[in-house]
Coordinates of C-alpha atoms in Angstrom, one line a residue:
X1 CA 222.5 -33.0 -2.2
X2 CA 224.3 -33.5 1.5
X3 CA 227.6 -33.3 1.8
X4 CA 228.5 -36.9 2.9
X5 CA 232.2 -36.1 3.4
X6 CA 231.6 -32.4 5.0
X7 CA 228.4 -33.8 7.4
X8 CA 230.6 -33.5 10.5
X9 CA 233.2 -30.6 8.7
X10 CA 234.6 -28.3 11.8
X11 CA 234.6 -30.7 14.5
X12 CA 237.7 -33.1 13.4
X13 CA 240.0 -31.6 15.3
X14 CA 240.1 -29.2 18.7
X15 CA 241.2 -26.4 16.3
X16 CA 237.7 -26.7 14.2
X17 CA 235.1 -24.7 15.3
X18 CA 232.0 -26.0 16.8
X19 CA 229.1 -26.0 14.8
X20 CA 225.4 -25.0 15.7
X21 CA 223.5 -24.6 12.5
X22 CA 223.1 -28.6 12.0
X23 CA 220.3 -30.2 9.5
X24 CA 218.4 -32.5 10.3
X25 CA 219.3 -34.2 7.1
X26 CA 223.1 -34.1 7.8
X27 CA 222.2 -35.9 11.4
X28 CA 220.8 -38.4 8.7
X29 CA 223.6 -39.1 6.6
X30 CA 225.5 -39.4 9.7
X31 CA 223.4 -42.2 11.2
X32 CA 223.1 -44.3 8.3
X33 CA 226.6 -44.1 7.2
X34 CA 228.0 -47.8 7.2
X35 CA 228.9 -48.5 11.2
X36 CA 232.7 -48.7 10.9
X37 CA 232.2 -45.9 9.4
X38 CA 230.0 -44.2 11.6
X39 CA 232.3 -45.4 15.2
X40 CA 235.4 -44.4 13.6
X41 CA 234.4 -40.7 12.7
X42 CA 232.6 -40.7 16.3
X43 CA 235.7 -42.1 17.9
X44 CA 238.6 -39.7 16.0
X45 CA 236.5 -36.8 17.4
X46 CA 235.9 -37.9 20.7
X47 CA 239.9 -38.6 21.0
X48 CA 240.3 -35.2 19.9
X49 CA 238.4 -33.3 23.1
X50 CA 238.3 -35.9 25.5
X51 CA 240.3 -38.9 27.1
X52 CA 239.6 -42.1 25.2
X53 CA 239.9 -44.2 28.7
X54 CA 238.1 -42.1 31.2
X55 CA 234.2 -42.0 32.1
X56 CA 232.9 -39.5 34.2
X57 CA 230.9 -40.5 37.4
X58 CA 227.9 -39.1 38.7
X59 CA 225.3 -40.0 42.0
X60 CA 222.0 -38.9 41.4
X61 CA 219.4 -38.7 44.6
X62 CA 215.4 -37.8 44.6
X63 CA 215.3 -35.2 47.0
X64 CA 211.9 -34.9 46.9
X65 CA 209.7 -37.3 45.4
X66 CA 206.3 -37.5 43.3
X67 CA 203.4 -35.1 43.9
X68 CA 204.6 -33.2 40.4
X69 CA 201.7 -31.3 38.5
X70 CA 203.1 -31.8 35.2
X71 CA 201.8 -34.6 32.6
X72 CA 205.1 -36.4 31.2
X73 CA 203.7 -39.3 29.9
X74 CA 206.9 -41.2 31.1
X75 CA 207.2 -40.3 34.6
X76 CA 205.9 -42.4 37.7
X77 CA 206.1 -39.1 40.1
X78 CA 203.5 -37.5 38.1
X79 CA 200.3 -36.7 40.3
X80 CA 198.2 -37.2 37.0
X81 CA 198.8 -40.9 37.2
X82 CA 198.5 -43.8 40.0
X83 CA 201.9 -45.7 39.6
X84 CA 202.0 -46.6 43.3
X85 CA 204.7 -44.3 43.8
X86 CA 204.0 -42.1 47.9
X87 CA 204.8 -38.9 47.1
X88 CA 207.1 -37.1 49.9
X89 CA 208.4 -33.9 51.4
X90 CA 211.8 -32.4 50.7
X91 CA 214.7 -34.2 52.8
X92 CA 216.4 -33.0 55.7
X93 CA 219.7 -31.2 54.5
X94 CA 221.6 -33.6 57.0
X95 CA 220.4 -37.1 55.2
X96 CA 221.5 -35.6 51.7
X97 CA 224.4 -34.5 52.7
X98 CA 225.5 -37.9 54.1
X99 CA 223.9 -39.5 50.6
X100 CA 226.4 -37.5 49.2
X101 CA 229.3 -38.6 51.6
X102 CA 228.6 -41.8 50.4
X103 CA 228.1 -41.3 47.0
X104 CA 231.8 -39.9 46.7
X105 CA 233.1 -42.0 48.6
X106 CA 231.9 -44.9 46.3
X107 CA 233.5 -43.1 43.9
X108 CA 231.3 -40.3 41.9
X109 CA 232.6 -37.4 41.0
X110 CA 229.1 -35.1 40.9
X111 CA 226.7 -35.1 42.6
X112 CA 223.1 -34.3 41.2
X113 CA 219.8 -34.1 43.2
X114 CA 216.6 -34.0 42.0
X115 CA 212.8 -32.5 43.1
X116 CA 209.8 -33.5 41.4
X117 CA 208.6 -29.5 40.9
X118 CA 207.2 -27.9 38.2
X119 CA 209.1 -25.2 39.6
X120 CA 210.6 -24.3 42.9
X121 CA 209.3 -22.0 45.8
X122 CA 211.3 -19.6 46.7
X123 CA 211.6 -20.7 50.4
X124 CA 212.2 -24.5 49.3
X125 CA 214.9 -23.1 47.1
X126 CA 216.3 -21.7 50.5
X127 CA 216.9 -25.1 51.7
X128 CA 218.1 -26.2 48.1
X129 CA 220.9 -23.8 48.0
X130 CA 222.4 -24.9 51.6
X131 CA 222.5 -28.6 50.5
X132 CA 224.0 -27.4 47.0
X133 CA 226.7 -25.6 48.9
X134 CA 227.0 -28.2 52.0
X135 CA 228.0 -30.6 48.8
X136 CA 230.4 -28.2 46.7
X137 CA 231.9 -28.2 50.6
X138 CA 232.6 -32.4 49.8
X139 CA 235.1 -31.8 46.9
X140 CA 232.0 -33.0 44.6
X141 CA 230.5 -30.8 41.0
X142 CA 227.0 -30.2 42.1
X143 CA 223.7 -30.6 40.1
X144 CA 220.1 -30.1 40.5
X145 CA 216.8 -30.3 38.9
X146 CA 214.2 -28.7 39.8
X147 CA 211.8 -27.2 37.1
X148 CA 211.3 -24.2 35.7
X149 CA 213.2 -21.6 36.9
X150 CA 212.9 -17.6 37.0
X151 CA 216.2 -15.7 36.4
X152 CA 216.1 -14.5 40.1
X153 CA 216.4 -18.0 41.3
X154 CA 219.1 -19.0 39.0
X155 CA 221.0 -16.4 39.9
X156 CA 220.8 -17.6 43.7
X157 CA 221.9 -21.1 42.8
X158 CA 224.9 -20.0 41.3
X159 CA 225.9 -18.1 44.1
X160 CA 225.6 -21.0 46.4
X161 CA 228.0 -22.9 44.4
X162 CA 225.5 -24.5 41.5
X163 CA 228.1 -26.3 38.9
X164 CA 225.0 -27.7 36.4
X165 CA 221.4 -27.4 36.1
X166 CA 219.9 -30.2 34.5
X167 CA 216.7 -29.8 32.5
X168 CA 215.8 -32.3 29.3
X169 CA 214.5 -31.2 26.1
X170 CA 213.1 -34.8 26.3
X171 CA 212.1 -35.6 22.9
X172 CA 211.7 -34.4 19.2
X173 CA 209.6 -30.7 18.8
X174 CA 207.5 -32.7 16.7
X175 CA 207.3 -35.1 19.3
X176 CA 207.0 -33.1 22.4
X177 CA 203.0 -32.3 22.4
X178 CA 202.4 -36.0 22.5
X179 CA 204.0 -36.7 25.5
X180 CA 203.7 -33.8 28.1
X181 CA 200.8 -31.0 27.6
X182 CA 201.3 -28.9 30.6
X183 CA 205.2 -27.2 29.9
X184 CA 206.2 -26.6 26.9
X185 CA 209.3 -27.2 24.8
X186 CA 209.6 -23.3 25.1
X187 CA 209.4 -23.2 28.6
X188 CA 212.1 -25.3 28.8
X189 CA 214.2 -23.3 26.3
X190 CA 213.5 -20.4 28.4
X191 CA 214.7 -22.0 31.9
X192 CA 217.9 -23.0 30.0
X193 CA 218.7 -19.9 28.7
X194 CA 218.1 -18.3 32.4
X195 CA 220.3 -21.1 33.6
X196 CA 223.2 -20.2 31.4
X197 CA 222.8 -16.3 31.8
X198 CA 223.5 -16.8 35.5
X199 CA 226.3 -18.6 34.1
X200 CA 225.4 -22.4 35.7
X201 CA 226.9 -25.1 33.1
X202 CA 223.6 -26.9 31.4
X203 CA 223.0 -30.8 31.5
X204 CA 220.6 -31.2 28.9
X205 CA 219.4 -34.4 27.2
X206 CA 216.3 -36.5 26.4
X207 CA 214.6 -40.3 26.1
X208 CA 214.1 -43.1 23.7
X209 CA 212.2 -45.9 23.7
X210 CA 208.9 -43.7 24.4
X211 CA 207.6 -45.1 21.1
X212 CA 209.0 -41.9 18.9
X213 CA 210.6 -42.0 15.7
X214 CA 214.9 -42.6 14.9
X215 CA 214.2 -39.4 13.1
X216 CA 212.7 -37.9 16.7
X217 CA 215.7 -39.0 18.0
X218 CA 217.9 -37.3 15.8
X219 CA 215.5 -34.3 15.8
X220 CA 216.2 -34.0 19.4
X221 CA 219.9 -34.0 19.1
X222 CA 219.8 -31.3 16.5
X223 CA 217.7 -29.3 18.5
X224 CA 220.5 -29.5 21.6
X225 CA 223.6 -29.1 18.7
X226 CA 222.0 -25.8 17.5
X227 CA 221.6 -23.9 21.0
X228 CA 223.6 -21.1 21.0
X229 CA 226.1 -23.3 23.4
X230 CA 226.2 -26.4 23.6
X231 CA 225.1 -28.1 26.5
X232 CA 228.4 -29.3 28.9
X233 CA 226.6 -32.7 30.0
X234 CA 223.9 -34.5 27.5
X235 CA 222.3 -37.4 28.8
X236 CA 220.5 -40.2 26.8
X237 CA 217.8 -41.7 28.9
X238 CA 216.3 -45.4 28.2
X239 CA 212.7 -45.0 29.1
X240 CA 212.5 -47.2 32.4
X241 CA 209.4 -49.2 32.4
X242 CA 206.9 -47.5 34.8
X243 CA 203.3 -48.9 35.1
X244 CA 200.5 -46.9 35.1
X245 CA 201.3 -44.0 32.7
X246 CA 200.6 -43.3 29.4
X247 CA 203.8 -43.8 27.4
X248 CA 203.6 -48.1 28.6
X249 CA 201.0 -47.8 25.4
X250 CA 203.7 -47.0 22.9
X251 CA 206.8 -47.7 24.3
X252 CA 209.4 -49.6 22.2
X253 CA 213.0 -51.0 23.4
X254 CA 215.4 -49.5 20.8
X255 CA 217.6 -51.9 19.0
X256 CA 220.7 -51.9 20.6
X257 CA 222.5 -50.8 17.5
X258 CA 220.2 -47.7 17.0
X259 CA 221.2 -47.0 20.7
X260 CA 225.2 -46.6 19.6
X261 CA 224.7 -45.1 16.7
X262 CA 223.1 -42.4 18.6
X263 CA 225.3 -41.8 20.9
X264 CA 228.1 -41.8 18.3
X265 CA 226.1 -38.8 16.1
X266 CA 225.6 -37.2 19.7
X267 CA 229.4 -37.1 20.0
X268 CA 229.6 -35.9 16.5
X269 CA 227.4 -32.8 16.1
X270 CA 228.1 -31.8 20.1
X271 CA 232.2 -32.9 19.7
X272 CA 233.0 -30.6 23.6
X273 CA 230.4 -32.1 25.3
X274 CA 230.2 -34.9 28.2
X275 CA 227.4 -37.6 26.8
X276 CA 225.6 -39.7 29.7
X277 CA 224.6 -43.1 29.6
X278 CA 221.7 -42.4 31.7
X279 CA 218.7 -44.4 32.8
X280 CA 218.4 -47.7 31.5
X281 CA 221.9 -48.8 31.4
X282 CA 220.3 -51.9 33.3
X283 CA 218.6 -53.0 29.9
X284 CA 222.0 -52.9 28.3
X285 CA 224.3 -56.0 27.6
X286 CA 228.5 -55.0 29.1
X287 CA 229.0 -55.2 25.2
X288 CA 226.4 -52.6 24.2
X289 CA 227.9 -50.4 27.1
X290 CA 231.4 -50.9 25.6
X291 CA 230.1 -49.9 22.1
X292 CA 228.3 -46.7 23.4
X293 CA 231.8 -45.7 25.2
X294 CA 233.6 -46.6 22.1
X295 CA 231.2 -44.3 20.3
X296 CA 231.9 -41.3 22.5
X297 CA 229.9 -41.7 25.5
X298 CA 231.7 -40.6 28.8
X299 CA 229.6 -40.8 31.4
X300 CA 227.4 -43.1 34.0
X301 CA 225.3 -42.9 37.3
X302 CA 226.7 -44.6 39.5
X303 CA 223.7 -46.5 42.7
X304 CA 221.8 -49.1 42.4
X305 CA 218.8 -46.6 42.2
X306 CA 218.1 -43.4 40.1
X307 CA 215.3 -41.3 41.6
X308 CA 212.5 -44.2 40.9
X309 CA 213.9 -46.7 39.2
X310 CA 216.9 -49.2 39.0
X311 CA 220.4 -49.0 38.1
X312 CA 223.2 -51.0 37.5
X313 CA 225.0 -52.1 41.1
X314 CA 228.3 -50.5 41.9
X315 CA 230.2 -54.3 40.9
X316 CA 228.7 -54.7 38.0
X317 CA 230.0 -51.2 36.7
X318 CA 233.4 -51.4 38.5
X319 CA 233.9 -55.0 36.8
X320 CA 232.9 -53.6 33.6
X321 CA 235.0 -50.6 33.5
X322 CA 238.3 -52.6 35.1
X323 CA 237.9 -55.3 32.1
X324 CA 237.9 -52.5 29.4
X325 CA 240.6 -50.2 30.8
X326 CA 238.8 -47.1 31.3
X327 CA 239.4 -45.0 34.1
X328 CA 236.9 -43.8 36.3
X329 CA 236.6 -42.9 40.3
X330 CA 235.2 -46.5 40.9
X331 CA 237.4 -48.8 42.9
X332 CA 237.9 -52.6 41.0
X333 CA 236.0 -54.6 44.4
X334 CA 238.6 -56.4 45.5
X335 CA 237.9 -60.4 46.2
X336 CA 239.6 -63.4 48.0
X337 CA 243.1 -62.9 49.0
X338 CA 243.0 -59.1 47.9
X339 CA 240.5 -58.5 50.4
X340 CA 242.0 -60.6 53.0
X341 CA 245.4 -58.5 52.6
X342 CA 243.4 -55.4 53.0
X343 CA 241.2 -56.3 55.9
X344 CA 244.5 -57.6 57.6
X345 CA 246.6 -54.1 56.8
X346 CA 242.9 -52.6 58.3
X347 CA 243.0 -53.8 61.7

């Protein structure tokens, strides 16, 4: 029998201690607990590690685009499929650097940049490093993904300043082998244990909608909840529609509900760490965003573009978060006779 009363036991409070040996079955009784339920035990603990009325802010920037060798039935920069997208070489350190002048000015509070690699060569990883410290230099948390790495080369983006190394579990272990064939889930696991022995924070996080299972779902937050730490940052990914590759067969939109009651189990079994509202957020309604921030979740991209694929604008976001109270490093646009006052205190 579960313990319906115990399921989230050690994480009511800051004083509990954080838990790593989670059943799948527990994640169960969590999720199907009635909803009130559900939000209120998801909201108690996120009030007890975080600030109710603050989301986090991130920029995220393709730094070099498609070409990848890997298979992830989800992605358009994947050489293994024709989705139209050009691939490209790795930018100029100068252009990212005033991406990610922009991005903080605009408000975002990390910056994260991205290189479709199965895993980096050492003498791109030369360039990597300068932009990673160049950014640090900007008053911004860095970020990167870029593969698979080797100890060696984890250890060299830490000492140029690396803050977080993102690298998704994606999915389920016993959905994993449907949807990528060329890295496996223990390759992963291996690149995130090298990341956190070089002592770079982990962003680590995975996608619905791919056509898995709720129980996938919850299998995948398990998986994350029982790492020997925690990851600091856990996204949750909408699969973005992308023609042309393999997972457009099975893909399902989750029902919005499903998508908060995620999120509010995420916040449960992982009570210390940030949870991202991550791709997709344009396929969500203001009031399923609300709900999802209600439920824990504490963090958004900000751009109207993440790597490939669309985003919500900057207005949209600042509107949303002004007209809910929460705090954030976005700036309320200002309109008619606010922006006249300002344009005349300008000049």
């Amino acid at each position: 029998m579960i313990d319906t009363e115990g399921a989230n036991r050690g994480s009511a409070g800051k004083s509990g201690p954080v838990r790593n040996d989670w059943t799948r079955a527990e994640a169960e009784v969590l999720y199907n607990l009635p909803f009130s339920d559900l939000m209120f035990r998801a909201q108690t603990i996120h009030r007890a590690h975080f600030d109710p009325n603050h989301i986090e802010t991130a920029s995220l920037l393709s730094i070099k685009t498609g070409g990848c060798p890997e298979d992830c039935g989800y992605c358009s920069q994947s050489a293994h499929y024709e989705t139209g997208l050009k691939a490209t070489r790795l930018m100029d350190k100068a252009d990212v650097i005033a991406t990610a002048q922009r991005a903080r000015d605009a408000g975002a509070e990390r910056f994260c940049m991205a290189a479709a690699w199965r895993n980096p060569k050492d003498r791109d990883l030369d360039q990597v490093c300068e932009m990673v410290s160049a950014v640090k230099g900007l008053g911004m948390e860095t970020c990167v993904t870029l593969g698979m790495l080797t100890p060696p080369q984890a250890t060299r983006l830490r000492e140029a300043g690396l803050d977080f190394y993102n690298h998704n579990v994606d999915t389920s272990p016993e959905h994993y082998d449907k949807i990528i064939t060329t890295r496996t889930l223990q390759d992963r696991i291996d690149t995130l244990g090298h990341v956190r022995e070089a002592g770079i924070k982990v962003c680590c996080g995975g996608i619905i909608g791919m056509g898995e299972r709720v129980t996938d779902r919850l299998g995948m937050l398990v998986l994350l909840a029982n790492m020997p730490a925690h990851p600091e940052s856990v996204p949750i990914n909408l699969w973005n529609e992308v023609k042309g590759v393999p997972v457009n067969d099975t893909a399902e939109r989750p029902d919005p509900i499903s998508v908060v009651r995620l999120v509010a189990v995420a916040r449960i079994l992982m009570p210390q760490s940030v949870v991202r509202l991550s791709a997709g957020r344009q396929y969500m309604t203001d009031e399923l965003q609300a709900l999802c921030f209600l439920a824990g979740a504490n963090s958004i991209f900000i751009g109207d573009v993440l790597l490939t694929t669309r985003n919500p604008q900057r207005d949209r976001d600042t509107d949303l978060l002004d007209r809910l109270g929460i705090n954030s490093g976005l700036e309320k646009p200002l309109v008619g006779a606010e922006k006249s006052k300002r344009v005349a205190r300008a000049g």
